[in-house]
XYZ file of C-alpha atoms in Angstrom:
538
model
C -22.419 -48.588 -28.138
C -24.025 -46.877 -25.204
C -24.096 -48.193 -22.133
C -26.268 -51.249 -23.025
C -26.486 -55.029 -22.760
C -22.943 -55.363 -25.155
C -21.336 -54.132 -21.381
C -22.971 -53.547 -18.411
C -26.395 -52.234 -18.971
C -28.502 -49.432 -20.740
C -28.523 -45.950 -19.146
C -30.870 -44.998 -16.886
C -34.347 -44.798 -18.494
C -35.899 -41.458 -18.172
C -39.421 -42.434 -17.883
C -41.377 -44.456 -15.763
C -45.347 -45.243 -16.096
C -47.520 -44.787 -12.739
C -49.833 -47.563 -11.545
C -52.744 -45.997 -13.565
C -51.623 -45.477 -16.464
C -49.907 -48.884 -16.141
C -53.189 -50.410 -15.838
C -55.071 -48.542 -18.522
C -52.641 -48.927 -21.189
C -52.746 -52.818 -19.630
C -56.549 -52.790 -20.293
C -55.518 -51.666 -24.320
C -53.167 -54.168 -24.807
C -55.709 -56.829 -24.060
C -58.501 -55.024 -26.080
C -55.750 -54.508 -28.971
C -54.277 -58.365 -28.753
C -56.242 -60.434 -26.389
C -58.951 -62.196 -29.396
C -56.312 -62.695 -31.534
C -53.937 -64.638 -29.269
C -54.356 -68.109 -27.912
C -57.331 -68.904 -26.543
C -57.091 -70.251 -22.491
C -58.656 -72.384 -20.182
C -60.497 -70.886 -17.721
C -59.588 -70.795 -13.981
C -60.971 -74.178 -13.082
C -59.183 -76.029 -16.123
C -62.561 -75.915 -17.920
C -62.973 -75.381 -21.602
C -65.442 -72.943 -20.813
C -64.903 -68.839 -21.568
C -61.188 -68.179 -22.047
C -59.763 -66.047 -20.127
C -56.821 -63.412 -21.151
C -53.511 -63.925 -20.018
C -51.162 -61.186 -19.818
C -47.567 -60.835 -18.496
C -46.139 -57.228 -17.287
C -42.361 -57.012 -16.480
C -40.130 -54.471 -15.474
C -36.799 -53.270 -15.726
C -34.384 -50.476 -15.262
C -31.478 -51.527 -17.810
C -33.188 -54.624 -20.343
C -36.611 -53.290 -22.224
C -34.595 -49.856 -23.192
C -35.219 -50.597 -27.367
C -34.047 -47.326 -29.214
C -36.770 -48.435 -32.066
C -37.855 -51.951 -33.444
C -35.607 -51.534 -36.117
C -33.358 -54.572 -36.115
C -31.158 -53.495 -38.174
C -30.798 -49.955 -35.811
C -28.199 -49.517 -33.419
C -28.344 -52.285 -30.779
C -31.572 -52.578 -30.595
C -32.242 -55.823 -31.790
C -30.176 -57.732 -28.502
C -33.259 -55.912 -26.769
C -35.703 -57.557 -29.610
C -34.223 -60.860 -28.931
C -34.827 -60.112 -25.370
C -38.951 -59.393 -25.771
C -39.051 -62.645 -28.048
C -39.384 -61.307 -31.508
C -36.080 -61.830 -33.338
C -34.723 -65.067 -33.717
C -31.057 -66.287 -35.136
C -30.280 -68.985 -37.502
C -28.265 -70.215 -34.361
C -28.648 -69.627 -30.703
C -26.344 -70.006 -27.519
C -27.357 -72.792 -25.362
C -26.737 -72.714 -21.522
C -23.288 -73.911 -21.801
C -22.637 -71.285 -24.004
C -22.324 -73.381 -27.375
C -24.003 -72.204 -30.687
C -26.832 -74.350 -31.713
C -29.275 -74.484 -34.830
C -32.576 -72.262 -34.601
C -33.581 -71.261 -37.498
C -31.183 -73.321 -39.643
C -31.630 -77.417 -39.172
C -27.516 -77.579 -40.118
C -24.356 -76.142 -40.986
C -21.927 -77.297 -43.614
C -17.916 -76.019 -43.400
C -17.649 -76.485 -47.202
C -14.314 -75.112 -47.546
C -12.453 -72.380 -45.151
C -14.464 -69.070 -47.043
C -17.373 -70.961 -47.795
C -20.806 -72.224 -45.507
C -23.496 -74.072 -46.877
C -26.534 -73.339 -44.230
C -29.703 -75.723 -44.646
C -32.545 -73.754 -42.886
C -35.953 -75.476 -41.230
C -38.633 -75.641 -43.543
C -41.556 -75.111 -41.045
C -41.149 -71.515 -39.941
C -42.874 -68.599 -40.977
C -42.512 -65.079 -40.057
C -45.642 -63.549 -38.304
C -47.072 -61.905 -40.965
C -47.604 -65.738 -42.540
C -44.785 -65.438 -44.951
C -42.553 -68.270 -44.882
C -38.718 -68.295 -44.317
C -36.568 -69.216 -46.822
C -32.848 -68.033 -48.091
C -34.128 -65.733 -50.189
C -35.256 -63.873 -46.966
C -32.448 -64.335 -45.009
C -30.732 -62.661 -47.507
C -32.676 -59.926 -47.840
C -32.552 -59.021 -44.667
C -29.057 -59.392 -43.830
C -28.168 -57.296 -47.168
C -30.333 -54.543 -45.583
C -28.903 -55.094 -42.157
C -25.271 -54.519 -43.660
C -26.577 -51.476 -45.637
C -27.993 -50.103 -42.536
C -25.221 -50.963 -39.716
C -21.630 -50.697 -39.881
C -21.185 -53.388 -37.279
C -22.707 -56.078 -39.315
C -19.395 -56.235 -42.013
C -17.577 -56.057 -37.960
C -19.313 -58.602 -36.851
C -18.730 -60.871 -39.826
C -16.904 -60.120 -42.691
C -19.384 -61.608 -46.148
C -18.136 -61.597 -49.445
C -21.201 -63.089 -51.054
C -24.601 -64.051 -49.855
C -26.439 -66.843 -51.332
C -29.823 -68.367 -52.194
C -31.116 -71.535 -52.927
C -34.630 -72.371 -51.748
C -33.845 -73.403 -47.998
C -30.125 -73.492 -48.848
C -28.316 -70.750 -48.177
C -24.539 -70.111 -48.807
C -22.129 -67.958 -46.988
C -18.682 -67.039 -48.281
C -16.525 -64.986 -46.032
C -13.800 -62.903 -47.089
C -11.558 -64.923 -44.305
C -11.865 -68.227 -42.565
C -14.159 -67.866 -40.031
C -13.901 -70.765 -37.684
C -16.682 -70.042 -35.226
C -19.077 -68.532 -37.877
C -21.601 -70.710 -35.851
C -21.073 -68.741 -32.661
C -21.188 -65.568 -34.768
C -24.728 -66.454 -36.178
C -25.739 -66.069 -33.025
C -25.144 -62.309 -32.637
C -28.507 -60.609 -32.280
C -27.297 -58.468 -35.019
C -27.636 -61.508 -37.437
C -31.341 -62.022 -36.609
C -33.797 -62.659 -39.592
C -36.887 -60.408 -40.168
C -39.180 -59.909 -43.368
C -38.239 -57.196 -45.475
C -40.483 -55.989 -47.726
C -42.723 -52.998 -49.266
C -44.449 -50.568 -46.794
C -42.781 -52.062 -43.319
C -42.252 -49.470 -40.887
C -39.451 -51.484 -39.023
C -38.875 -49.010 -36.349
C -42.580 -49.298 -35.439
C -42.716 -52.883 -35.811
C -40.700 -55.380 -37.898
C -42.137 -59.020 -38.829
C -39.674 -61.568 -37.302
C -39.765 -65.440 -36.139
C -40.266 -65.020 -32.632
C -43.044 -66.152 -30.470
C -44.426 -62.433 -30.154
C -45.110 -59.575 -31.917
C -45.059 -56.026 -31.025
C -48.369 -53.974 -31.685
C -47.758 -51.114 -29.552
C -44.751 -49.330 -28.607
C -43.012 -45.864 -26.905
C -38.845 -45.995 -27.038
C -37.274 -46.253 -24.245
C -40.764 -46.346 -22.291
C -42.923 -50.070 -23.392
C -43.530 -52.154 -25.702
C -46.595 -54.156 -25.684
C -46.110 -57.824 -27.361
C -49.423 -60.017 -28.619
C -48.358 -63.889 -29.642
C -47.460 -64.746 -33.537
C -49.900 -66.896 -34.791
C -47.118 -68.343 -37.387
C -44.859 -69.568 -34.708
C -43.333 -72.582 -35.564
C -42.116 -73.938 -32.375
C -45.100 -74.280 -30.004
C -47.964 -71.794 -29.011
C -47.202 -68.570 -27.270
C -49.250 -69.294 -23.947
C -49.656 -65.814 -23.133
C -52.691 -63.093 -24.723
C -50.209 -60.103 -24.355
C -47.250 -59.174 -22.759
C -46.159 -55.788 -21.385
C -42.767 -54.701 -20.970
C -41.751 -51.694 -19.101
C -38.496 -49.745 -18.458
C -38.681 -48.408 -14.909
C -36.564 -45.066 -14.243
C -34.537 -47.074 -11.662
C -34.366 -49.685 -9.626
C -36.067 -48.622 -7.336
C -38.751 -48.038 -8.874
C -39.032 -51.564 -10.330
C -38.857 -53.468 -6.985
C -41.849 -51.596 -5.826
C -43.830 -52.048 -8.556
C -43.089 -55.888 -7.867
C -44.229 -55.575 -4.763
C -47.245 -54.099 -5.194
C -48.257 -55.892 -7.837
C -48.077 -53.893 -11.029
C -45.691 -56.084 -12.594
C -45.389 -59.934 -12.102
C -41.286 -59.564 -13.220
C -38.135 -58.364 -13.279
C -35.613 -58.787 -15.683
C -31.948 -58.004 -13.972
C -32.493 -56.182 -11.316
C -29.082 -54.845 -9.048
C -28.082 -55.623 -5.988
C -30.632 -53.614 -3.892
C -33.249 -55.013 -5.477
C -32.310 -58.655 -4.848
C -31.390 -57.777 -1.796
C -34.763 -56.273 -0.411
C -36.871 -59.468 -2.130
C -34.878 -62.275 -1.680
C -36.468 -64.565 0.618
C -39.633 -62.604 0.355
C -41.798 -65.818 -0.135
C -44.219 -64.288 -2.940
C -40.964 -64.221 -4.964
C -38.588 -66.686 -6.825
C -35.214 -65.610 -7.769
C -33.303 -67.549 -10.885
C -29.805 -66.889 -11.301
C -27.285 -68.774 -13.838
C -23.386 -67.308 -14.005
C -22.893 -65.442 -16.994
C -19.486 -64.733 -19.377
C -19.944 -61.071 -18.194
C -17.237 -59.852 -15.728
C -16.515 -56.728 -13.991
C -12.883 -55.984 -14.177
C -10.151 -52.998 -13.735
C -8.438 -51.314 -17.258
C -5.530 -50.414 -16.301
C -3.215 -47.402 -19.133
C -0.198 -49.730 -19.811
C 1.277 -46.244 -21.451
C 1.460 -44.692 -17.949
C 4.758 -44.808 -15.626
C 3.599 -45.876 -12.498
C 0.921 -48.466 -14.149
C 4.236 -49.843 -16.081
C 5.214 -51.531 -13.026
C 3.999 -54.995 -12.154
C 4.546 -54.717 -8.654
C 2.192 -52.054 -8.943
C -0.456 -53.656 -10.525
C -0.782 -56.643 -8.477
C -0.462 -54.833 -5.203
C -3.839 -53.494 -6.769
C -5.324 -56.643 -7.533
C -4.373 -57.966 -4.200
C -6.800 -55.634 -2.823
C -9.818 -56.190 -4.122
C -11.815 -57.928 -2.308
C -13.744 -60.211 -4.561
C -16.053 -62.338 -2.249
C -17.237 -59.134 -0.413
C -18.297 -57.327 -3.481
C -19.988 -60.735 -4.963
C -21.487 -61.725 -1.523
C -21.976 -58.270 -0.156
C -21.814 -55.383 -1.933
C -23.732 -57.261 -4.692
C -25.727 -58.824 -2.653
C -24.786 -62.779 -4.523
C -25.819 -61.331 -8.046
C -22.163 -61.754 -8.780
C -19.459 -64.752 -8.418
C -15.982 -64.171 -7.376
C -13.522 -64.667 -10.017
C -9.511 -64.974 -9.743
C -9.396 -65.787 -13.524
C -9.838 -63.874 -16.994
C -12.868 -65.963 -18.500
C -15.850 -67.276 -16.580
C -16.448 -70.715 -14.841
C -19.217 -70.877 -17.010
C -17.766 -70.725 -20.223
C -15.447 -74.283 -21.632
C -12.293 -72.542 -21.556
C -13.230 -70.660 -18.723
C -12.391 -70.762 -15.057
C -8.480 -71.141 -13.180
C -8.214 -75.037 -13.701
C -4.861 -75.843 -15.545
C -3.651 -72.243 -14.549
C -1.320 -70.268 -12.671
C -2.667 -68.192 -10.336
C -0.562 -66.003 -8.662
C -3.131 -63.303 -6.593
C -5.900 -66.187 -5.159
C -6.755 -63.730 -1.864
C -7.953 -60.471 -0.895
C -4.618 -59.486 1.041
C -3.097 -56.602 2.041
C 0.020 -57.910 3.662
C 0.837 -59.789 0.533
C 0.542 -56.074 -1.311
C 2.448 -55.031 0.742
C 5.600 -57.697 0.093
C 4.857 -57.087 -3.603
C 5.873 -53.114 -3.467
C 8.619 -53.948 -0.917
C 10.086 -56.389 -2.960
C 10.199 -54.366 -6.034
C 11.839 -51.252 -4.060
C 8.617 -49.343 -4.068
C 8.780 -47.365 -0.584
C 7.912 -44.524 1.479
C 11.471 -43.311 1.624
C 9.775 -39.819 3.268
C 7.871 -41.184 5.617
C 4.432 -39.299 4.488
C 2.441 -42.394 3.739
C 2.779 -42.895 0.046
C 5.473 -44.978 -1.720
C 7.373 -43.530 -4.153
C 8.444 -45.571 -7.454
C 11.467 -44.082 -9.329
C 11.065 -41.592 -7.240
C 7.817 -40.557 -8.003
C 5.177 -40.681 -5.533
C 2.138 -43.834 -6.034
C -0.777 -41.390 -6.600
C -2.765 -43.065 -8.905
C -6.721 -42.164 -10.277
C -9.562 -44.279 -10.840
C -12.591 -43.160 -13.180
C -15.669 -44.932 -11.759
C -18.952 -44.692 -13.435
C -21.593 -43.647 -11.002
C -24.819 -45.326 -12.686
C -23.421 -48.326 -11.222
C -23.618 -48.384 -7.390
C -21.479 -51.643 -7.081
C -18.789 -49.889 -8.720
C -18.821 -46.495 -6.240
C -18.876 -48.895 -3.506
C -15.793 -50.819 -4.914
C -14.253 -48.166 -5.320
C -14.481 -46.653 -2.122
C -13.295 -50.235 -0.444
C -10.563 -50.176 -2.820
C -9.261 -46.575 -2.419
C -9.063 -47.362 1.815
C -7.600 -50.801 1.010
C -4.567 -48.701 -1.130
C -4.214 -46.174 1.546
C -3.059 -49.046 3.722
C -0.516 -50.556 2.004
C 0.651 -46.796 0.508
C -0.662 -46.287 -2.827
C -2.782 -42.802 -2.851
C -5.857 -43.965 -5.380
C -7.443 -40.852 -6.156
C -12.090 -41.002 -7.143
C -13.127 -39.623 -10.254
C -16.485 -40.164 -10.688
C -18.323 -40.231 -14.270
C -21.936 -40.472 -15.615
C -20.525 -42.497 -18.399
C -18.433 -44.918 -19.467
C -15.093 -44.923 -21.035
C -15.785 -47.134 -23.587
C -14.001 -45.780 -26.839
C -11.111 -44.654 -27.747
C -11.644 -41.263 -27.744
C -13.071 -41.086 -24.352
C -10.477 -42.791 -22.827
C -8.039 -40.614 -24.549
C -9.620 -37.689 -23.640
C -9.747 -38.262 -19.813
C -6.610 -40.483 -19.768
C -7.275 -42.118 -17.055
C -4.618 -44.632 -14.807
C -7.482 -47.377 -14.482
C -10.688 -47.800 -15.253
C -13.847 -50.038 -13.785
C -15.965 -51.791 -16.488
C -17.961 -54.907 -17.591
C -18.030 -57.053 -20.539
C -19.692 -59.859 -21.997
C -17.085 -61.559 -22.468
C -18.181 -64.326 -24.315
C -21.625 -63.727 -25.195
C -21.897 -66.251 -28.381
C -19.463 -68.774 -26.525
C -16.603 -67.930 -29.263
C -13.470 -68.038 -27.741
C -11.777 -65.124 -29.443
C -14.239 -62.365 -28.965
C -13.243 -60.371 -26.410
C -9.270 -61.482 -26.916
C -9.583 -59.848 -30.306
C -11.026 -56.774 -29.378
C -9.242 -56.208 -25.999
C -6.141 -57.777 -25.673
C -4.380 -57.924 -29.047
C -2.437 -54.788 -29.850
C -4.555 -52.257 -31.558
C -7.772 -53.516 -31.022
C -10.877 -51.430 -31.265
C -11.185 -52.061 -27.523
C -7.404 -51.855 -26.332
C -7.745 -49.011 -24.528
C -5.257 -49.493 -21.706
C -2.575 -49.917 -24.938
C -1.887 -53.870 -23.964
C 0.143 -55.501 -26.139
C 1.931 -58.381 -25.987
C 3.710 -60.634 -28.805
C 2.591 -63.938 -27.781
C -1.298 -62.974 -27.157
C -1.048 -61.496 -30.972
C 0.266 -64.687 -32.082
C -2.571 -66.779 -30.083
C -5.177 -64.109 -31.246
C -4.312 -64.599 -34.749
C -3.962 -68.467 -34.283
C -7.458 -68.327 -33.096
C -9.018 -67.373 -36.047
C -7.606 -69.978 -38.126
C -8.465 -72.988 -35.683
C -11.701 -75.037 -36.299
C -11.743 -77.771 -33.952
C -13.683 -76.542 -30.671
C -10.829 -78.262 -28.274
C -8.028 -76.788 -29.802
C -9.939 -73.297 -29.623
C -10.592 -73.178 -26.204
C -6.821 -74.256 -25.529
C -5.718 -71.321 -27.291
C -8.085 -69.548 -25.131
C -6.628 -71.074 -21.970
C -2.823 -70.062 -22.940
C -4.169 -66.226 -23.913
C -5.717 -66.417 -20.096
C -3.056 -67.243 -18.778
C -0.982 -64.684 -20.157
C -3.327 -61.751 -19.376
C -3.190 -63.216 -16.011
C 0.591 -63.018 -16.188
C 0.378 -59.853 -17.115
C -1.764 -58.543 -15.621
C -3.229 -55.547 -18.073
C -6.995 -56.121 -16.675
C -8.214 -57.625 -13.526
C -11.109 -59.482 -14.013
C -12.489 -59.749 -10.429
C -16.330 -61.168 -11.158
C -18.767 -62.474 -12.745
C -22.266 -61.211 -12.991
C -25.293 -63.870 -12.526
C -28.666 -63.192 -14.959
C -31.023 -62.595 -12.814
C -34.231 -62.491 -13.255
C -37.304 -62.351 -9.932
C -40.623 -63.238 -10.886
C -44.124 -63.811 -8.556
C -44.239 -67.277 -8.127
C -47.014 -68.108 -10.353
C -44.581 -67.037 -13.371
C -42.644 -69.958 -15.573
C -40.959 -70.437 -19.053
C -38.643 -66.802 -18.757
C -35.103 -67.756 -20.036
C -32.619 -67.475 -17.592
C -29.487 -67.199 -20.289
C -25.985 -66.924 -19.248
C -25.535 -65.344 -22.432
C -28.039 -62.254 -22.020
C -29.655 -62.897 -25.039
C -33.160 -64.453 -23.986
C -35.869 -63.512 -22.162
C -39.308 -64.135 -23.562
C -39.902 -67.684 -24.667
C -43.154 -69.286 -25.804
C -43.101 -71.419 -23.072
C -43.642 -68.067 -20.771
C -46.642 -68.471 -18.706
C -48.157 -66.840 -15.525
C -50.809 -68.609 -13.182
């Protein structure tokens, strides 16, 4: 995918609205949505005139939608985000699946589900929900997107009034978890629907106006089943950067932010018109490094590099506390997550200790001229850094003096993209890599195991492969009970950690900064949510 919320973020937007404009297209959205939404109280808590309540939030990386098109691209994780998709299941804040749309789920047999969905919901057009819908829309979804049959592998879809029955071509343990996928949101399908201009969903809100990778404006479904939208309209804006979107905070054009970077936290936190909310996420910044390369073969090698990252200055400094330092594989946040129960070997930013790691495996500067040699061959190594993330450069550059010290010559190569496939990475064959992954965005345990770390995986760039993971990996899939799966997940950690074929050095924190009159935004540790009903401003 490009650069979106799957990883790190979306690309820098290319447009950006001025205050003007902002406010005239503001003044539409009401006209367009404001008498069919919700009436309010007024501003004394009378039931006299209503008054229009409207929300307008920024950001650089989260409102970047493509189309409105669910079934396009990855643009319905940004859907989900404005509150107009919803899943049969959804993450909690613990990051474990639970029932949305559906009321249950039934493991009938290992291929086969039996989902019982809620019988009060109806999309916003007024049509109600019912497996005959789901399956509509999924069929069209799988016709449309090749990483649906990816994402989960159906057989046969089908329909019984609100029963509807899943059989997968394998066992699929966490199916639950994998319901949860934004991917595998339900929308109306029908005659005449434009669904890149506007798809009928579940959600809270609608969209009835909208520019790609510019807006979208949102009025409240009247159909929703789960509460009243307490907002009259919603604007949602991606800024060019994020810049950009801190100033329009702070002059009041927008009321929101939706996860802004380090600078921006930086210059209004503690500003007391603003409230930060943070929860850890399963998203972590990490090094790739190319397990086919000589020098990156050696152990000693790669944990002299690990020992020299320093992981509380780039959470507490560099990124300003939007990330937490991590010494493990899988976030804190997540059940199998964290270093309790492992073996950690690197628990310290230290270059001494690098420095007894290449001594001890005979890796010296037998010439004298500053750079150890290994089999003879000096430690010159590069590092591709994408620049559209500042906390990366800035790594980076700590890491590359950090190496100097302790002999290892780590050479810049800076990027406007990502190596994130195969081909890339191929192509530039790099020695390491900086990137970030949710790792864990539906809570299932083997996600980013199966695409990373077993041998061949569509993500295995680095060409990591070990026996024992493939064995776990595999075990994975065929393990139901939630204990035993994040066990498995713990022994795969450890291995990786072992190993060492990644070093997963962070973990980012959703962050969202709102005006203090703002409440109800979702705060999700899995990236997912943003726009809730319960969304309100003062």
């Amino acid at each position: 995918m490009r650069t979106t919320l799957r990883r790190g973020s979306a690309p820098t937007p290319r447009f950006r609205l001025g205050k003007a404009a902002v406010c005239a297209a503001l003044s539409l959205t009401l006209c367009l949505c404001g008498c069919g939404g919700p009436a309010t109280n007024s501003a004394d808590g009378t039931d006299g005139a209503t008054t229009a309540k409207m929300l307008h939030a920024g950001s650089a990386t989260y409102f970047y939608a493509m189309s409105l098109d669910p079934a396009s691209d990855w643009d319905s994780w940004y859907l989900q985000y404005y509150g107009i998709v919803e899943n049969l299941f959804r993450v909690s804040d613990d990051l474990t699946a639970e029932p949305w749309l559906a009321a249950s789920a039934e493991n009938v047999d290992e291929h086969t589900w039996k989902i019982t969905l809620r019988d009060d919901v109806k999309f916003s057009n007024g049509e109600p929900l019912d497996a005959s819908a789901v399956k509509g829309c999924w069929e069209r979804t799988y016709e449309t997107n090749p990483r649906a049959a990816e994402t989960l592998a159906l057989s046969r879809i089908e329909a019984d009034g609100l029963e509807l029955t899943l059989t997968t071509e394998n066992p699929v343990p966490a199916l639950e978890n994998i319901l949860c996928d934004p991917l595998l949101c339900v929308y109306y399908v029908g005659d005449g629907i434009d669904y890149a201009a506007g798809t009928p969903a579940t959600g809270p809100y609608r969209a009835v106006d909208f520019v790609a990778e510019d807006h979208v404006d949102l009025a409240p479904n009247e159909h929703y089943w789960n509460g009243t939208p307490k907002l009259n309209a919603i604007r949602l804006t991606s800024f060019a950067d994020d810049t950009a979107t801190a100033l329009a905070l702070q002059n009041g054009e927008i009321q929101a932010v939706a996860m802004p970077d380090a600078s921006v936290l930086a210059a209004l936190q503690g500003d007391e018109r603003f409230k930060v909310e943070q929860k850890t996420s399963s998203r972590a910044d990490f090094i790739r490094f190319n397990m086919d390369h000589d020098l990156i073969s050696h152990a000693a090698i790669r944990a002299a590099i690990a020992s020299c990252i320093d992981r509380d200055g780039y959470a507490s400094v560099i990124c300003g506390g939007s990330q937490v330092p991590s010494w493990g594989v899988y976030s804190a946040t997540l059940p199998f997550g964290g270093t309790e129960g492992l073996k950690v070997a690197i628990d310290q930013c230290s270059i001494e200790n690098a420095s007894r790691l290449l001594d001890a495996a005979g890796i010296t500067d037998s010439d004298g001229d500053g750079v150890r040699e290994a089999d003879g061959q000096p430690v010159e190594l590069t590092l591709y850094v994408c620049t559209r993330y500042g906390r990366f450069v800035s790594l980076a550059d700590d890491l590359q003096s950090r190496l100097s010290q302790v002999g290892i010559k780590l050479s810049l190569v800076p990027t406007d993209y990502f190596l994130e496939d195969a081909e890339t990475f191929a192509r530039d064959n790099p020695d390491m890599t900086l990137d970030s992954y949710a790792m864990a965005p539906t809570g299932n345990q083997g996600y980013f195991a199966a695409m990373s770390f077993a041998t061949g995986a569509s993500n295995n760039f680095g060409h990591y492969s070990n026996r024992d993971v493939d064995t776990l990996v595999a075990q994975l899939s065929d393990t139901y009970g939630e204990d035993e799966r994040d066990e498995i997940a713990r022994q795969i950690a450890q291995i990786v950690l072992d190993d060492l074929p990644y070093v997963f050095f962070s973990n980012s924190q959703t962050t969202i900064i709102s005006t203090v009159g703002v409440t109800g935004l979702a705060v999700a540790p899995s990236e997912y949510y943003f726009i809730t009903a319960d969304t309100d401003i003062a």
